[in-house]
Coordinates of C-alpha atoms and ligand atoms in Angstrom, one line a residue:
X1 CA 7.3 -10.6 21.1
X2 CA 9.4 -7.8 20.5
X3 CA 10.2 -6.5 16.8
X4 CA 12.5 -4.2 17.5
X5 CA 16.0 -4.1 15.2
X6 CA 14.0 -6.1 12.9
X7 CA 14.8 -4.3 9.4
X8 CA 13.9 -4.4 5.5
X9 CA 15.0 -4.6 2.0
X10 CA 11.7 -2.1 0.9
X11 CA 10.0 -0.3 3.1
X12 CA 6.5 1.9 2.1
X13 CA 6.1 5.3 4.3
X14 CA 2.6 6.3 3.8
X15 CA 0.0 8.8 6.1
X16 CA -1.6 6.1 6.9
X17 CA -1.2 2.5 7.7
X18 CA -3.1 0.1 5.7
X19 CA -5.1 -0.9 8.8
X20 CA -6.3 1.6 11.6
X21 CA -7.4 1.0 15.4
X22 CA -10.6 1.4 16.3
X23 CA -11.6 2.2 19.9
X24 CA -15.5 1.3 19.5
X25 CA -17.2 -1.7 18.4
X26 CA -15.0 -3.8 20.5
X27 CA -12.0 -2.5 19.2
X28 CA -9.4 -4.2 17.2
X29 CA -7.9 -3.0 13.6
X30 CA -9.7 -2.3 10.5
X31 CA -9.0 -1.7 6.8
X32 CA -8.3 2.3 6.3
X33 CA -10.4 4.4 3.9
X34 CA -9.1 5.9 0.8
X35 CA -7.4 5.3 -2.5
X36 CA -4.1 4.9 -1.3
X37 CA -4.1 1.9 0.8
X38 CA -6.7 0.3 -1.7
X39 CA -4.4 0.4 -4.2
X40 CA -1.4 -0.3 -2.2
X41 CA -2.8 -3.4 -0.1
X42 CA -2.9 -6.2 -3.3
X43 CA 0.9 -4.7 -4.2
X44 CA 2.4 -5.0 -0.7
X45 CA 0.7 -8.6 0.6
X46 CA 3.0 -10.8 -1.7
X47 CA 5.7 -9.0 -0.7
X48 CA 8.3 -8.7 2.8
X49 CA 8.6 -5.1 3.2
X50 CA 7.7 -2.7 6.1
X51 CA 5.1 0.0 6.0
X52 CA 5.6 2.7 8.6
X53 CA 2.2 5.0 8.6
X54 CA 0.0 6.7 11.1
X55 CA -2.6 4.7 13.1
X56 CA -5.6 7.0 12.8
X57 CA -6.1 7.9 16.3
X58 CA -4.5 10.3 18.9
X59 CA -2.2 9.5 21.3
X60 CA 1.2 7.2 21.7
X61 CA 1.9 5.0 18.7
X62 CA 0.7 1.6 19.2
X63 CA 4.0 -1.2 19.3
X64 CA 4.9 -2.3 15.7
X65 CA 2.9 -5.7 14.5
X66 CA 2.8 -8.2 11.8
X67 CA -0.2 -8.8 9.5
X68 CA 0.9 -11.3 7.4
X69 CA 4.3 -10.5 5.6
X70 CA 3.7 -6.9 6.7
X71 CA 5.6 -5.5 9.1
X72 CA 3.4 -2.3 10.5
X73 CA 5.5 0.4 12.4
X74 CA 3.1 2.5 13.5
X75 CA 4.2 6.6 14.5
X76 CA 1.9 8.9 16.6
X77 CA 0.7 11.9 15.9
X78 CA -0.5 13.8 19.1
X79 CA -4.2 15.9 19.0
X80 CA -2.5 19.0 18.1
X81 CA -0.5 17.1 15.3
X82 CA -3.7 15.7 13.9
X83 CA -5.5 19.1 13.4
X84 CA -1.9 21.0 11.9
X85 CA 0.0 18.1 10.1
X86 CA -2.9 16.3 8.7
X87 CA -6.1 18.5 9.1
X88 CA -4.0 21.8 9.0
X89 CA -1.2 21.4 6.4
X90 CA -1.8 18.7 4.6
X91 CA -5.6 18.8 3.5
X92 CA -6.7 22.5 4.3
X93 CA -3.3 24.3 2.8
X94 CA -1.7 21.6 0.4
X95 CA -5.0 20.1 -1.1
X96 CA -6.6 22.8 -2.2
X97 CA -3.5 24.1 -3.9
X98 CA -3.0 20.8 -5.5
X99 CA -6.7 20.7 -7.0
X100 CA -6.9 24.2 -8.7
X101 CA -8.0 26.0 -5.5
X102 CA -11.5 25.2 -5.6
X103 CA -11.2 26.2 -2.3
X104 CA -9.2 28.8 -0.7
X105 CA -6.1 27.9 0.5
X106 CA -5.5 28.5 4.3
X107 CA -1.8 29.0 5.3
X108 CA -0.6 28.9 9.0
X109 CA 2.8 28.8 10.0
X110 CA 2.5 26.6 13.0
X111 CA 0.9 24.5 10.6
X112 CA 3.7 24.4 8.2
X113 CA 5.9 23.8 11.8
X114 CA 4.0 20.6 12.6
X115 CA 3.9 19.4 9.2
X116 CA 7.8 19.4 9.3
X117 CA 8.1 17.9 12.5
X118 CA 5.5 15.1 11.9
X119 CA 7.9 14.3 7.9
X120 CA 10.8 14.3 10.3
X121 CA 9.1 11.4 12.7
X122 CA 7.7 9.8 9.6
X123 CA 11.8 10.0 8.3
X124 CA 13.4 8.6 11.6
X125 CA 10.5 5.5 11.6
X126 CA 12.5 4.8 8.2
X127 CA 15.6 5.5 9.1
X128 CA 15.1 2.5 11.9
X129 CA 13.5 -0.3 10.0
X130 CA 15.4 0.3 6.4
X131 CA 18.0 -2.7 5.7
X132 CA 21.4 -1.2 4.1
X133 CA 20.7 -0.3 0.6
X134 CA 16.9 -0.7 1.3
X135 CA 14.4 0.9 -1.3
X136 CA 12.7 3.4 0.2
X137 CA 9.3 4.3 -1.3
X138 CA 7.4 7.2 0.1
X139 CA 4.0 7.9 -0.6
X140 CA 1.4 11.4 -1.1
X141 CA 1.6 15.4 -0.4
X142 CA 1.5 14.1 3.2
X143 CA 5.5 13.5 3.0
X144 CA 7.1 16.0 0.9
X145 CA 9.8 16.5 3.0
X146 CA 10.4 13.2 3.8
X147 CA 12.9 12.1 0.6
X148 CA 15.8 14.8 2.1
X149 CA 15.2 14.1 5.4
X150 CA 15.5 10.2 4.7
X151 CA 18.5 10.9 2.6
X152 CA 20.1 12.8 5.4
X153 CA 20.1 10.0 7.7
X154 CA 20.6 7.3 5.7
X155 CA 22.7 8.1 2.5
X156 CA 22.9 4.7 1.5
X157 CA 19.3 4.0 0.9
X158 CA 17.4 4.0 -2.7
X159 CA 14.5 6.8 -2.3
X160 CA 11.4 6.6 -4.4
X161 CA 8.1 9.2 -3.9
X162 CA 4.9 8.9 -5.6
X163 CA 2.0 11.6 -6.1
X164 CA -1.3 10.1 -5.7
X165 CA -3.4 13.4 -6.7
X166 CA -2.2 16.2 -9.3
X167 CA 0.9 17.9 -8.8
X168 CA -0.3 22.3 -9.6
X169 CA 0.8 24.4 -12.3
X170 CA 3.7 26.4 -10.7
X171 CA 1.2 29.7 -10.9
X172 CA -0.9 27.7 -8.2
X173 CA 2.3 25.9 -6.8
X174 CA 4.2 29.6 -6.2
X175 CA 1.4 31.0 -3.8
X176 CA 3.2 28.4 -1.2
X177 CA 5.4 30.4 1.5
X178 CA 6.8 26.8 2.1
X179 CA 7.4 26.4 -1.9
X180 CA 11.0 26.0 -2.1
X181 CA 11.8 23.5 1.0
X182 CA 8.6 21.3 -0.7
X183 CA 10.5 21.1 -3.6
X184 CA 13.7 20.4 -2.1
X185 CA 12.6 17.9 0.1
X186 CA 11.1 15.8 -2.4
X187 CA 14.5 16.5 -4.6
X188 CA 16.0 14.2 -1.9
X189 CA 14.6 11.7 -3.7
X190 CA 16.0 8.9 -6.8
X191 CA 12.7 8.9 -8.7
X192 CA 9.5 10.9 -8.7
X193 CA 6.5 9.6 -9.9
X194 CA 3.5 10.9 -10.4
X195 CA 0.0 10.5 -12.9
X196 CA -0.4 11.9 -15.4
X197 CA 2.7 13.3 -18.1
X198 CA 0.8 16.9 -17.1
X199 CA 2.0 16.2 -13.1
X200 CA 5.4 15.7 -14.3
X201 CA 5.7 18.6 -16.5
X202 CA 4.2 21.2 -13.9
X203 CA 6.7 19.5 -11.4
X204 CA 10.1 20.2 -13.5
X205 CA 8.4 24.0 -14.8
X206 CA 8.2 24.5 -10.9
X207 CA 12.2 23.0 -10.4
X208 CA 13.2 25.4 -12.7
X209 CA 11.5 28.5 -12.0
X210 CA 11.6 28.0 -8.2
X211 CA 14.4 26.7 -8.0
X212 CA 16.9 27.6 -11.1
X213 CA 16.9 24.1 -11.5
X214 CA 17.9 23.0 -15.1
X215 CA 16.0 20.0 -16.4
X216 CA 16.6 17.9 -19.6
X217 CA 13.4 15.6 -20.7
X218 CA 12.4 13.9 -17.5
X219 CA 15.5 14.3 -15.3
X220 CA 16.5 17.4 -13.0
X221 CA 20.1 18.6 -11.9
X222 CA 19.3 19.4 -8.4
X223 CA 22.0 21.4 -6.3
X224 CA 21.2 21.1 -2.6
X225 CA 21.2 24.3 -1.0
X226 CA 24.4 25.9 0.1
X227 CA 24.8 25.7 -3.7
X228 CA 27.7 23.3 -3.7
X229 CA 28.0 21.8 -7.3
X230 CA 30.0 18.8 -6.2
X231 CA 26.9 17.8 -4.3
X232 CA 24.4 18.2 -7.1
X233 CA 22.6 15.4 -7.8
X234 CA 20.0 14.1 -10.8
X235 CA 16.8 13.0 -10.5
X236 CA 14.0 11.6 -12.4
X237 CA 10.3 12.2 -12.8
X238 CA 8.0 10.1 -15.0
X239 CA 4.2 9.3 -15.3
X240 CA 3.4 6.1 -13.5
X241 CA -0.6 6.2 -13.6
X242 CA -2.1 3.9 -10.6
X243 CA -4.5 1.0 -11.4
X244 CA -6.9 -1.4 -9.4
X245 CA -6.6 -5.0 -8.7
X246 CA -8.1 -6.0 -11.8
X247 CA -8.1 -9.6 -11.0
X248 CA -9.3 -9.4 -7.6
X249 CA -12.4 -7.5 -8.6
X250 CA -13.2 -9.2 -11.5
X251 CA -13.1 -12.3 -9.4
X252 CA -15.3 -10.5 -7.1
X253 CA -18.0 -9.5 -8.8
X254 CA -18.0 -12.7 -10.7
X255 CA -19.1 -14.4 -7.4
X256 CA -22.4 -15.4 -6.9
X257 CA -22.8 -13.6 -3.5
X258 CA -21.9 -10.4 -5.2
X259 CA -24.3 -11.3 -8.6
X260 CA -27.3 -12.0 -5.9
X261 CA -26.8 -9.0 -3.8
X262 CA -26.3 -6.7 -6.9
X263 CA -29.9 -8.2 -8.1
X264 CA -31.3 -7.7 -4.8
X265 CA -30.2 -3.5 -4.7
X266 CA -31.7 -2.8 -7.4
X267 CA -35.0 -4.7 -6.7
X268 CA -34.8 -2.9 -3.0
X269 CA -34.9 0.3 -5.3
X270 CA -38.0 -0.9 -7.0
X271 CA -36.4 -2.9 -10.0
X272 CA -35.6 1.0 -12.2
X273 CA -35.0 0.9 -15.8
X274 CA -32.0 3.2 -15.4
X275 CA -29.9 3.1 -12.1
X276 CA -27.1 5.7 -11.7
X277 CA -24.6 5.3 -9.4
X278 CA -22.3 7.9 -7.7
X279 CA -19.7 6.4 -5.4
X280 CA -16.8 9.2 -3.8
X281 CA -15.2 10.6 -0.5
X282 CA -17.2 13.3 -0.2
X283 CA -14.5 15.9 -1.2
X284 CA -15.0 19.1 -2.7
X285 CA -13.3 17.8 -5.4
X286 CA -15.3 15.2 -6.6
X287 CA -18.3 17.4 -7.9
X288 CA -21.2 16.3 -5.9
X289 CA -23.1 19.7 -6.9
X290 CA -22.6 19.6 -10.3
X291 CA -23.6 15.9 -10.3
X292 CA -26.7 16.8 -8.4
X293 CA -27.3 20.1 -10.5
X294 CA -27.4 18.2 -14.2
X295 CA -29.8 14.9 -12.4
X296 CA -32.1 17.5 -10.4
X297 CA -32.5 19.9 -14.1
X298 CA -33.1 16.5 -16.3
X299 CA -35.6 15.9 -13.5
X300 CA -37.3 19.4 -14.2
X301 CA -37.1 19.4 -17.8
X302 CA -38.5 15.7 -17.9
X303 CA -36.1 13.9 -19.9
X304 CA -35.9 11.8 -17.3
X305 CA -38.6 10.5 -14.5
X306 CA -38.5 9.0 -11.1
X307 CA -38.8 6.1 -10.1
X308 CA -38.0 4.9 -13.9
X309 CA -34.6 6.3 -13.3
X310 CA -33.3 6.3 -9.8
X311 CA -29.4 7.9 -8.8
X312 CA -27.7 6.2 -5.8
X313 CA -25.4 8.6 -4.3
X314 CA -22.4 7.2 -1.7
X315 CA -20.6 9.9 0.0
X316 CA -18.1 8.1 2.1
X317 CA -17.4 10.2 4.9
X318 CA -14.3 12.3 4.9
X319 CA -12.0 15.0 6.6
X320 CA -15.0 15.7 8.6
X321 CA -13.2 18.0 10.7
X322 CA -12.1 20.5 8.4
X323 CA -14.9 23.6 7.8
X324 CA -14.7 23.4 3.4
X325 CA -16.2 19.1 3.8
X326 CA -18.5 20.4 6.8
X327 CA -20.1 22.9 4.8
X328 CA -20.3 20.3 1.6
X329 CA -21.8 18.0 3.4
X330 CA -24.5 20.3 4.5
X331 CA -24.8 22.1 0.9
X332 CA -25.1 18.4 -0.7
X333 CA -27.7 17.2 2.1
X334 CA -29.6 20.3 1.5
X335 CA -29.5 19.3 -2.3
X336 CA -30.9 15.9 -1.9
X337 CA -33.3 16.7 0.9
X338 CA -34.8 19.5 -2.1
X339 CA -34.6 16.7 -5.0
X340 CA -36.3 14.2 -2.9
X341 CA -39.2 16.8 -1.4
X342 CA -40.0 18.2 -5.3
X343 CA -39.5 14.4 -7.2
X344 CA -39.7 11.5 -4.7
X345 CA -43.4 9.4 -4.4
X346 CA -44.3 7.6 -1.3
X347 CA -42.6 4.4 -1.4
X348 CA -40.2 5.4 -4.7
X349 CA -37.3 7.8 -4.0
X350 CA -35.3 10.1 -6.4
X351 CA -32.1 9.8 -4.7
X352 CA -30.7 7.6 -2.3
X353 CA -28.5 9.1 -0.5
X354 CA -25.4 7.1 1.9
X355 CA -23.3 8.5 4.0
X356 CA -21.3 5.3 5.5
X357 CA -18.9 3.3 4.7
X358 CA -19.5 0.1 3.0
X359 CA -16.7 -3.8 2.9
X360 CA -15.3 -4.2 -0.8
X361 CA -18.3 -7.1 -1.9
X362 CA -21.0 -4.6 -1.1
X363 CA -19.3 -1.8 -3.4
X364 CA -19.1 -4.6 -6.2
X365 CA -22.3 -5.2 -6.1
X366 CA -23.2 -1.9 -6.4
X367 CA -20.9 -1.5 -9.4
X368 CA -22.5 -4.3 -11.1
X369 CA -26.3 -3.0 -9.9
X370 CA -25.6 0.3 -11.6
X371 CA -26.5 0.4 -15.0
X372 CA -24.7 4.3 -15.0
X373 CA -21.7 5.2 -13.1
X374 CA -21.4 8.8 -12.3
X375 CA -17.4 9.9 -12.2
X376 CA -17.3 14.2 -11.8
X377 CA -14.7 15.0 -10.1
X378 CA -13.5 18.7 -11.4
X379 CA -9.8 17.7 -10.2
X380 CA -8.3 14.0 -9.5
X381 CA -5.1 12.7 -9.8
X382 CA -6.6 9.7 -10.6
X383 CA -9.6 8.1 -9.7
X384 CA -9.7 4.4 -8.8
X385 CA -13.7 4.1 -8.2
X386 CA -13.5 4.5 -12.6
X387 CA -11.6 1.7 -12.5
X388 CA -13.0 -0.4 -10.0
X389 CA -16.4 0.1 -11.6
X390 CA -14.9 -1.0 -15.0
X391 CA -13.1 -4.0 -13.4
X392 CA -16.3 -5.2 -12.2
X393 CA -18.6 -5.0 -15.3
X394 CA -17.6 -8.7 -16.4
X395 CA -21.2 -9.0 -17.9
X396 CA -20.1 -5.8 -20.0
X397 CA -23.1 -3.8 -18.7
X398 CA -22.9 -0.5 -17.5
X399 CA -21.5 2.5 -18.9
X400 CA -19.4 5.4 -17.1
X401 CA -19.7 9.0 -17.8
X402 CA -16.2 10.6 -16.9
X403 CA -14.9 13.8 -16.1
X404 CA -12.0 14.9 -18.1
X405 CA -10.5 16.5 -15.2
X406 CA -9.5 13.2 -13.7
X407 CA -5.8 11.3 -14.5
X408 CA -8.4 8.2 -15.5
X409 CA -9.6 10.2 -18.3
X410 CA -6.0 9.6 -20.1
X411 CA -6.6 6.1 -20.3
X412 CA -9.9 5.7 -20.4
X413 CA -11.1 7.3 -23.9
X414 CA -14.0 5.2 -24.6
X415 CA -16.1 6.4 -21.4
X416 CA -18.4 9.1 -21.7
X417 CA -16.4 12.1 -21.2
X418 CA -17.3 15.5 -19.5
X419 CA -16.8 18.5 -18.4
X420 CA -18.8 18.9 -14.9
X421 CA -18.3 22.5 -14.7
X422 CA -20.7 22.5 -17.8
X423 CA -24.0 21.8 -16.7
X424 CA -25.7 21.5 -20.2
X425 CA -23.1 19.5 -21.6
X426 CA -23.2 16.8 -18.7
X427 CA -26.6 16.3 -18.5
X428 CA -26.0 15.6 -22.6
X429 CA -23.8 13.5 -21.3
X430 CA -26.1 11.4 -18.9
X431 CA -28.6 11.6 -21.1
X432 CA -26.6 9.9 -24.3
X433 CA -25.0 7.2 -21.4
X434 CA -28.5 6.6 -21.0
X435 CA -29.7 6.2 -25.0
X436 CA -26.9 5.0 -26.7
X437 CA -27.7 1.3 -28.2
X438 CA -26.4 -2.1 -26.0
X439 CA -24.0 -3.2 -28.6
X440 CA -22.3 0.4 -28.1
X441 CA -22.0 0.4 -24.6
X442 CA -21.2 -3.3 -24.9
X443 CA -18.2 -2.5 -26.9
X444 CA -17.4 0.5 -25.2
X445 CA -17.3 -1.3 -21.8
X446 CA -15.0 -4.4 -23.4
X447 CA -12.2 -2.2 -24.5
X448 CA -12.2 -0.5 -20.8
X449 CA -11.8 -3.8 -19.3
X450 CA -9.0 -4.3 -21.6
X451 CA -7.2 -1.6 -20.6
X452 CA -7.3 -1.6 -17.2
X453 CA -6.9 -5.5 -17.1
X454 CA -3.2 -4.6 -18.8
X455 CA -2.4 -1.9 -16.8
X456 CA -3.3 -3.2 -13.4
X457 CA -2.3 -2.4 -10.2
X458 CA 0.7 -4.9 -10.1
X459 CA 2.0 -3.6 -13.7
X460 CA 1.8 -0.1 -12.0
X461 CA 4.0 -1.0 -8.4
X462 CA 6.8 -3.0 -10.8
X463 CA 6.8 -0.3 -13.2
X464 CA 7.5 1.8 -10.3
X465 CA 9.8 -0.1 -9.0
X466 CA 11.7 -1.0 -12.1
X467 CA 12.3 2.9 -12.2
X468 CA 13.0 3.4 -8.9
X469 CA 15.5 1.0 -9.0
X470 CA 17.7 2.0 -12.5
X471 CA 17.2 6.2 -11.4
X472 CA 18.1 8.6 -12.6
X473 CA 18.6 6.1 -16.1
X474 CA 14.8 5.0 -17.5
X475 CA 14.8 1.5 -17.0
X476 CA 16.8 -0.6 -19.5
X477 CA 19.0 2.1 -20.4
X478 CA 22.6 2.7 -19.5
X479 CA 23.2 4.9 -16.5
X480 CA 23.6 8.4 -17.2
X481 CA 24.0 12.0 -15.5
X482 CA 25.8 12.6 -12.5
Ligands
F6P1 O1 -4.4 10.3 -2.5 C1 -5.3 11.1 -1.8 C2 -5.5 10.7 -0.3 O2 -5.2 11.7 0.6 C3 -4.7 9.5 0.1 O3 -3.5 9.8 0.6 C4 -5.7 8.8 1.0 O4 -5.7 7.5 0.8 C5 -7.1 9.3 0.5 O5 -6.9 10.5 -0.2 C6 -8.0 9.5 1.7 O6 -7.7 10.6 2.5 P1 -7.6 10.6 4.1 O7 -6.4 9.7 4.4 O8 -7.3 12.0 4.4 O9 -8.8 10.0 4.6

């Protein structure tokens, strides 16, 4: 059947699909890592729209398909494409930039080439399947420049972009060579949303400085370049933090597959009194070593004792490709090999360590096994996992030490907070997770369930939505600016 011409009133443009092809195992399509699709996946299944991303291998673009309402239109990214657009550009120049350079920055310009011709391919996949008037909603640093280059080919659509991680200060932001055609091509869009009220503030500092830009509250007067004023436009910026499929989860976990499994992890660990739980991409940013740092010096100092308390550490592989996660990976393997040599027994170990991915029931049960969930990311535009893990504690067990550093951390005051870059002060932390009384944590965990039960993944996408669609106005108000 061919699904070509076929077009649509919203359509999502996002790195990658929310499936990918997969050449071993017998082949076939599977679920893609990563926040993004997570989150997006329960928003976009009750809905017909069109989601154009990248398939995650090499090579020709495999023909557009249905999965359910979902009309997939995949675009190809060649081997070269892969390691400058995606490896290059995207995760070893914008990423690090966008998370307070906790690693250097590398900046090619071939890289920055590809990167524009990839958002151009990602634009014209758009252009094609976008019903007149469509909404338009484009997704992550990936596509920056996609909003103008949408724009230019179709004027007539509504264009909406979203920032899944932290939008830098404009001292980070202004190391870019690329700085002001970033900025410009995500001025092509209506509405910009990102985080945290932080993101959005850096984002119209960097409008203004880098761009002369003026801004009033949330809104920027943006003159294309050429500097023609009868082609200025406005548009707005505002906080739209991401959420999980509370429901779903909850549901989940509530299942009595999930309740057995979770009893049988932590008897497959020996039955501990205390089981922490770390669960990330293992990304530089998510503070592995520190993590490892405060457990392995609460070890030492003996406030705590294997196998009574036991850590669970998932890395789920990530970016392998690129040297700063190669070099993790062998720092944190190092780490755990050294934790386990000095503090593991035979037949009771101090750390168990994953490296695989694992299907949605098996992390619930995990969640609900895990009397302490470990979040230390020292930058994070979000963090879902927070969320998940709260959304599965229906028996109000569990308690989550949290890193301030992460957008969660604005919602979610009555976690545990830290700072991971203090080592003292998070094993405090872990150590008062640990102690504090049941009714406490009890308490503690109820009113995070509340919160991210009314500000679930659904309230996020029509919030979104609802802005996109009244831009530059907030929604509810009478249109305004240019
Ligand atoms: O939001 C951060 C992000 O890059 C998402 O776009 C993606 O879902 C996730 O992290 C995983 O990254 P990658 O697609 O590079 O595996």
């Amino acid at each position: 059947m061919t699904l070509a011409g076929t077009t649509f009133d919203l359509v999502v443009a996002a790195n990658r699909l929310p499936v990918h092809h997969v050449v071993d195992d017998g082949g076939g399509w599977r679920r893609s890592p990563g926040g993004l699709v997570t989150a997006m996946e329960p928003v976009m299944q009750s809905r017909e729209a069109a989601w154009v991303g990248w398939a995650g291998e090499p090579g020709p673009a495999p023909e557009p398909f249905r999965e359910d309402r979902l009309y997939l239109r995949p675009v190809s990214l060649t081997p070269v494409e892969i390691q400058e657009y995606y490896e290059g550009f995207s995760n070893d120049t914008l990423w690090p930039i966008y998370h307070d350079v906790i690693v250097p920055a590398t900046f090619h310009r071939t890289w920055w080439n590809t990167y524009r011709t990839v958002n151009h391919r990602f634009a014209q996949a758009v252009a094609e399947v976008a019903a007149p008037g469509a909404t338009v909603w484009v997704h992550d640093y990936q596509l920056q420049l996609v909003p103008a280059m949408v724009r230019a080919l179709r004027p007539d659509v509504r264009i909406g972009w979203f920032d899944h991680i932290p939008f830098p200060p404009v001292e980070l932001f202004a190391q870019l060579p690329w700085r002001k055609e970033l900025v410009q091509g995500l001025l092509g869009a209506d509405f910009l949303g990102f985080q945290r009220t932080a993101d959005v503030s850096n984002f119209l500092r960097v409008c203004r400085r880098l761009l002369g830009d003026s801004t009033t509250h949330d809104t920027v007067t943006f003159t294309p370049p050429g500097g023609d004023t009868s082609v200025q436009r406005t548009v707005r910026a505002g906080a739209i933090p991401i959420s999980v499929d509370f429901k779903g989860l909850d549901a989940l976990a509530r299942s009595p597959e999930v309740i057995a499994r979770a009893a049988e992890i932590r008897a497959s660990l020996g039955n501990p009194e205390i089981l922490m739980l770390g669960v990330d991409r293992l990304d530089y940013t998510k503070g592995f070593k520190q993590r490892l740092k405060a457990y392995e010096e609460l070890l030492q100092d003996k406030a705590i004792v294997s196998p009574t308390v036991t850590l669970m550490l998932v890395a789920l592989p990530s970016r392998e490709h690129i040297d700063a996660y190669r070099v993790l990976r062998e720092e944190v393997e190092a780490t755990v090999g050294r934790i386990n040599g000095e503090y593991s027994a035979l037949g009771s170990t101090a750390v168990h360590y994953l490296h695989q991915f694992y299907p949605r029931a098996e992390m619930a049960a995990m969640f609900l096994a895990a009397d302490v969930m470990l979040v230390t990311p020292l930058r994070d535009g979000m963090n879902l996992v927070a969320k998940e893990y709260v959304a599965c504690r229906h028996d109000l067990g569990g308690t989550l030490v949290l890193s301030e550093f992460t957008g969660a951390w604005n919602e979610l005051h009555e976690a545990f907070t830290c700072n991971p870059h203090d080592i003292e002060g998070l094993k405090q932390t872990i150590m008062l997770a640990i102690t504090t009384p049941g009714d406490d944590r009890r308490r503690r965990m109820k009113a995070l369930r509340r919160r991210v039960a009314d500000h679930d993944v659904q309230r996020w996408a029509t919030r979104y939505l609802e802005s996109l669609a009244s831009a530059p106005s907030r929604p509810g108000r009478p249109p305004t600016g240019p």
